[in-house]
PDB file of C-alpha atoms in Angstrom:
ATOM      1  CA  GLN A   1     135.195  33.883  54.430  1.00 87.00           C
ATOM      2  CA  VAL A   2     133.028  34.657  57.126  1.00 94.00           C
ATOM      3  CA  GLN A   3     133.775  36.890  60.039  1.00 96.00           C
ATOM      4  CA  LEU A   4     130.884  36.537  63.248  1.00 97.00           C
ATOM      5  CA  GLU A   5     130.508  39.958  64.781  1.00 96.00           C
ATOM      6  CA  GLU A   6     128.662  40.081  68.276  1.00 96.00           C
ATOM      7  CA  SER A   7     127.185  43.136  70.131  1.00 97.00           C
ATOM      8  CA  GLY A   8     125.065  43.654  73.030  1.00 97.00           C
ATOM      9  CA  GLY A   9     127.373  42.940  76.098  1.00 97.00           C
ATOM     10  CA  GLY A  10     127.399  45.070  78.658  1.00 97.00           C
ATOM     11  CA  LEU A  11     126.800  46.186  82.625  1.00 98.00           C
ATOM     12  CA  VAL A  12     123.987  44.739  84.088  1.00 98.00           C
ATOM     13  CA  GLN A  13     122.867  44.183  87.513  1.00 98.00           C
ATOM     14  CA  PRO A  14     121.851  40.513  89.023  1.00 98.00           C
ATOM     15  CA  GLY A  15     118.763  39.935  88.083  1.00 98.00           C
ATOM     16  CA  GLY A  16     118.510  42.331  84.523  1.00 98.00           C
ATOM     17  CA  SER A  17     118.656  41.572  81.399  1.00 98.00           C
ATOM     18  CA  LEU A  18     120.482  41.721  78.046  1.00 98.00           C
ATOM     19  CA  ARG A  19     120.290  40.396  74.430  1.00 98.00           C
ATOM     20  CA  LEU A  20     123.309  39.653  71.916  1.00 98.00           C
ATOM     21  CA  SER A  21     123.640  39.913  68.230  1.00 98.00           C
ATOM     22  CA  CYS A  22     125.725  37.628  65.931  1.00 98.00           C
ATOM     23  CA  VAL A  23     126.104  38.900  62.434  1.00 97.00           C
ATOM     24  CA  ALA A  24     127.857  36.285  59.808  1.00 96.00           C
ATOM     25  CA  ARG A  25     129.268  38.363  57.649  1.00 95.00           C
ATOM     26  CA  GLY A  26     129.930  36.256  54.016  1.00 90.00           C
ATOM     27  CA  SER A  27     128.868  33.220  52.678  1.00 89.00           C
ATOM     28  CA  PHE A  28     128.382  30.351  54.088  1.00 89.00           C
ATOM     29  CA  HIS A  29     125.830  27.003  53.581  1.00 86.00           C
ATOM     30  CA  SER A  30     122.842  26.863  55.202  1.00 83.00           C
ATOM     31  CA  TYR A  31     123.035  23.489  56.398  1.00 81.00           C
ATOM     32  CA  ASN A  32     124.604  24.757  59.982  1.00 88.00           C
ATOM     33  CA  ASP A  33     124.275  25.226  63.091  1.00 93.00           C
ATOM     34  CA  MET A  34     125.047  28.902  65.220  1.00 96.00           C
ATOM     35  CA  GLY A  35     125.583  28.953  69.034  1.00 98.00           C
ATOM     36  CA  TRP A  36     126.633  30.888  71.877  1.00 98.00           C
ATOM     37  CA  TYR A  37     129.740  29.616  73.863  1.00 98.00           C
ATOM     38  CA  ARG A  38     130.411  31.828  77.049  1.00 98.00           C
ATOM     39  CA  GLN A  39     134.412  31.329  78.221  1.00 98.00           C
ATOM     40  CA  ALA A  40     134.319  33.231  82.529  1.00 97.00           C
ATOM     41  CA  PRO A  41     138.423  34.110  83.953  1.00 92.00           C
ATOM     42  CA  GLY A  42     139.975  31.242  85.003  1.00 95.00           C
ATOM     43  CA  LYS A  43     137.505  28.861  83.359  1.00 96.00           C
ATOM     44  CA  GLU A  44     137.792  26.831  80.360  1.00 97.00           C
ATOM     45  CA  ARG A  45     134.837  28.336  77.583  1.00 97.00           C
ATOM     46  CA  GLU A  46     131.417  26.374  77.306  1.00 98.00           C
ATOM     47  CA  LEU A  47     128.108  25.877  75.631  1.00 98.00           C
ATOM     48  CA  VAL A  48     125.294  27.755  76.085  1.00 98.00           C
ATOM     49  CA  ALA A  49     123.188  27.182  73.986  1.00 98.00           C
ATOM     50  CA  ILE A  50     123.292  26.086  69.962  1.00 98.00           C
ATOM     51  CA  ALA A  51     120.601  26.103  66.951  1.00 96.00           C
ATOM     52  CA  THR A  52     120.148  24.365  64.263  1.00 93.00           C
ATOM     53  CA  SER A  53     119.324  25.940  60.342  1.00 89.00           C
ATOM     54  CA  ALA A  54     116.707  22.702  60.983  1.00 89.00           C
ATOM     55  CA  GLY A  55     115.253  24.971  63.954  1.00 88.00           C
ATOM     56  CA  ARG A  56     116.231  22.809  66.926  1.00 94.00           C
ATOM     57  CA  SER A  57     117.856  24.787  69.808  1.00 96.00           C
ATOM     58  CA  ASN A  58     119.436  23.166  73.319  1.00 97.00           C
ATOM     59  CA  TYR A  59     121.026  24.871  76.148  1.00 98.00           C
ATOM     60  CA  ALA A  60     123.488  24.233  78.940  1.00 98.00           C
ATOM     61  CA  ASP A  61     121.223  23.279  81.641  1.00 98.00           C
ATOM     62  CA  SER A  62     122.874  26.440  84.012  1.00 97.00           C
ATOM     63  CA  VAL A  63     120.596  28.956  81.324  1.00 98.00           C
ATOM     64  CA  LYS A  64     117.766  26.727  80.549  1.00 98.00           C
ATOM     65  CA  GLY A  65     114.571  28.749  81.246  1.00 97.00           C
ATOM     66  CA  ARG A  66     116.780  32.139  81.560  1.00 98.00           C
ATOM     67  CA  PHE A  67     117.843  32.708  78.150  1.00 98.00           C
ATOM     68  CA  THR A  68     116.709  32.230  74.190  1.00 98.00           C
ATOM     69  CA  ILE A  69     118.435  31.149  71.045  1.00 98.00           C
ATOM     70  CA  SER A  70     116.590  32.626  68.396  1.00 96.00           C
ATOM     71  CA  ARG A  71     118.005  33.035  64.238  1.00 95.00           C
ATOM     72  CA  ASP A  72     117.200  35.082  61.839  1.00 93.00           C
ATOM     73  CA  ASN A  73     118.539  33.685  58.721  1.00 91.00           C
ATOM     74  CA  ALA A  74     117.183  36.072  56.150  1.00 92.00           C
ATOM     75  CA  LYS A  75     119.399  38.322  58.178  1.00 94.00           C
ATOM     76  CA  LYS A  76     121.666  36.001  59.046  1.00 94.00           C
ATOM     77  CA  THR A  77     122.014  36.620  62.617  1.00 96.00           C
ATOM     78  CA  MET A  78     121.253  34.961  66.152  1.00 96.00           C
ATOM     79  CA  TYR A  79     120.511  37.025  69.020  1.00 98.00           C
ATOM     80  CA  LEU A  80     120.818  35.440  72.717  1.00 98.00           C
ATOM     81  CA  GLN A  81     118.542  36.786  74.783  1.00 98.00           C
ATOM     82  CA  MET A  82     119.410  36.446  78.813  1.00 98.00           C
ATOM     83  CA  ASN A  83     116.924  37.204  81.327  1.00 98.00           C
ATOM     84  CA  SER A  84     117.456  36.999  85.623  1.00 98.00           C
ATOM     85  CA  LEU A  85     120.806  37.715  84.938  1.00 98.00           C
ATOM     86  CA  LYS A  86     123.439  36.369  87.764  1.00 98.00           C
ATOM     87  CA  PRO A  87     126.988  37.561  88.993  1.00 97.00           C
ATOM     88  CA  GLU A  88     128.024  33.791  87.331  1.00 97.00           C
ATOM     89  CA  ASP A  89     126.880  34.410  84.027  1.00 98.00           C
ATOM     90  CA  THR A  90     129.468  37.403  83.744  1.00 98.00           C
ATOM     91  CA  ALA A  91     132.362  35.699  81.054  1.00 98.00           C
ATOM     92  CA  VAL A  92     132.709  36.632  77.503  1.00 98.00           C
ATOM     93  CA  TYR A  93     130.285  35.363  75.249  1.00 98.00           C
ATOM     94  CA  TYR A  94     131.327  34.316  71.642  1.00 98.00           C
ATOM     95  CA  CYS A  95     129.316  33.339  68.572  1.00 98.00           C
ATOM     96  CA  ARG A  96     130.390  30.190  66.489  1.00 98.00           C
ATOM     97  CA  LEU A  97     128.674  28.941  63.380  1.00 97.00           C
ATOM     98  CA  ASN A  98     129.382  25.804  62.067  1.00 94.00           C
ATOM     99  CA  ASP A  99     129.247  24.675  58.692  1.00 92.00           C
ATOM    100  CA  TYR A 100     128.234  21.290  57.989  1.00 89.00           C
ATOM    101  CA  VAL A 101     129.499  21.144  55.190  1.00 87.00           C
ATOM    102  CA  LEU A 102     131.977  22.593  54.629  1.00 87.00           C
ATOM    103  CA  THR A 103     133.105  21.270  58.151  1.00 88.00           C
ATOM    104  CA  TYR A 104     135.026  24.207  59.338  1.00 91.00           C
ATOM    105  CA  ILE A 105     133.730  26.380  62.553  1.00 96.00           C
ATOM    106  CA  TYR A 106     133.708  30.079  62.607  1.00 97.00           C
ATOM    107  CA  TRP A 107     134.273  31.948  65.835  1.00 97.00           C
ATOM    108  CA  GLY A 108     133.728  35.429  66.398  1.00 97.00           C
ATOM    109  CA  GLN A 109     135.932  38.022  68.785  1.00 97.00           C
ATOM    110  CA  GLY A 110     133.350  38.164  71.825  1.00 97.00           C
ATOM    111  CA  THR A 111     131.666  40.662  73.266  1.00 97.00           C
ATOM    112  CA  GLN A 112     132.252  40.800  77.786  1.00 98.00           C
ATOM    113  CA  VAL A 113     129.362  40.658  79.588  1.00 98.00           C
ATOM    114  CA  THR A 114     129.377  41.804  83.148  1.00 98.00           C
ATOM    115  CA  VAL A 115     126.950  41.089  86.030  1.00 98.00           C
ATOM    116  CA  SER A 116     127.169  43.008  89.109  1.00 97.00           C
ATOM    117  CA  SER A 117     125.532  45.198  91.625  1.00 95.00           C
TER     118      SER A 117
END
């Protein structure tokens, strides 16, 4: 069983920065991807950024150039550096792990990010 624990959310002014972290506790296969998703009130959950165990990453168009996803596989930790934050980035941010071998997806509980003056 894998548990994902997010941290780093909070309140920030427009133009500010935050760094989210997601720690994976438990065992999973090294063939996987990890990603960040977000869900704003009244909207569906959407992909923000994803990084594969092979080192490839992909971003939603709305965050390209502002957000950076990274992984430290030895620490089983994923990060999301968010710069130039906008009010429309306000959402609950969720960590997701997709274990390709087990074909199973794990989700974290989420961390709130609020961008407001």
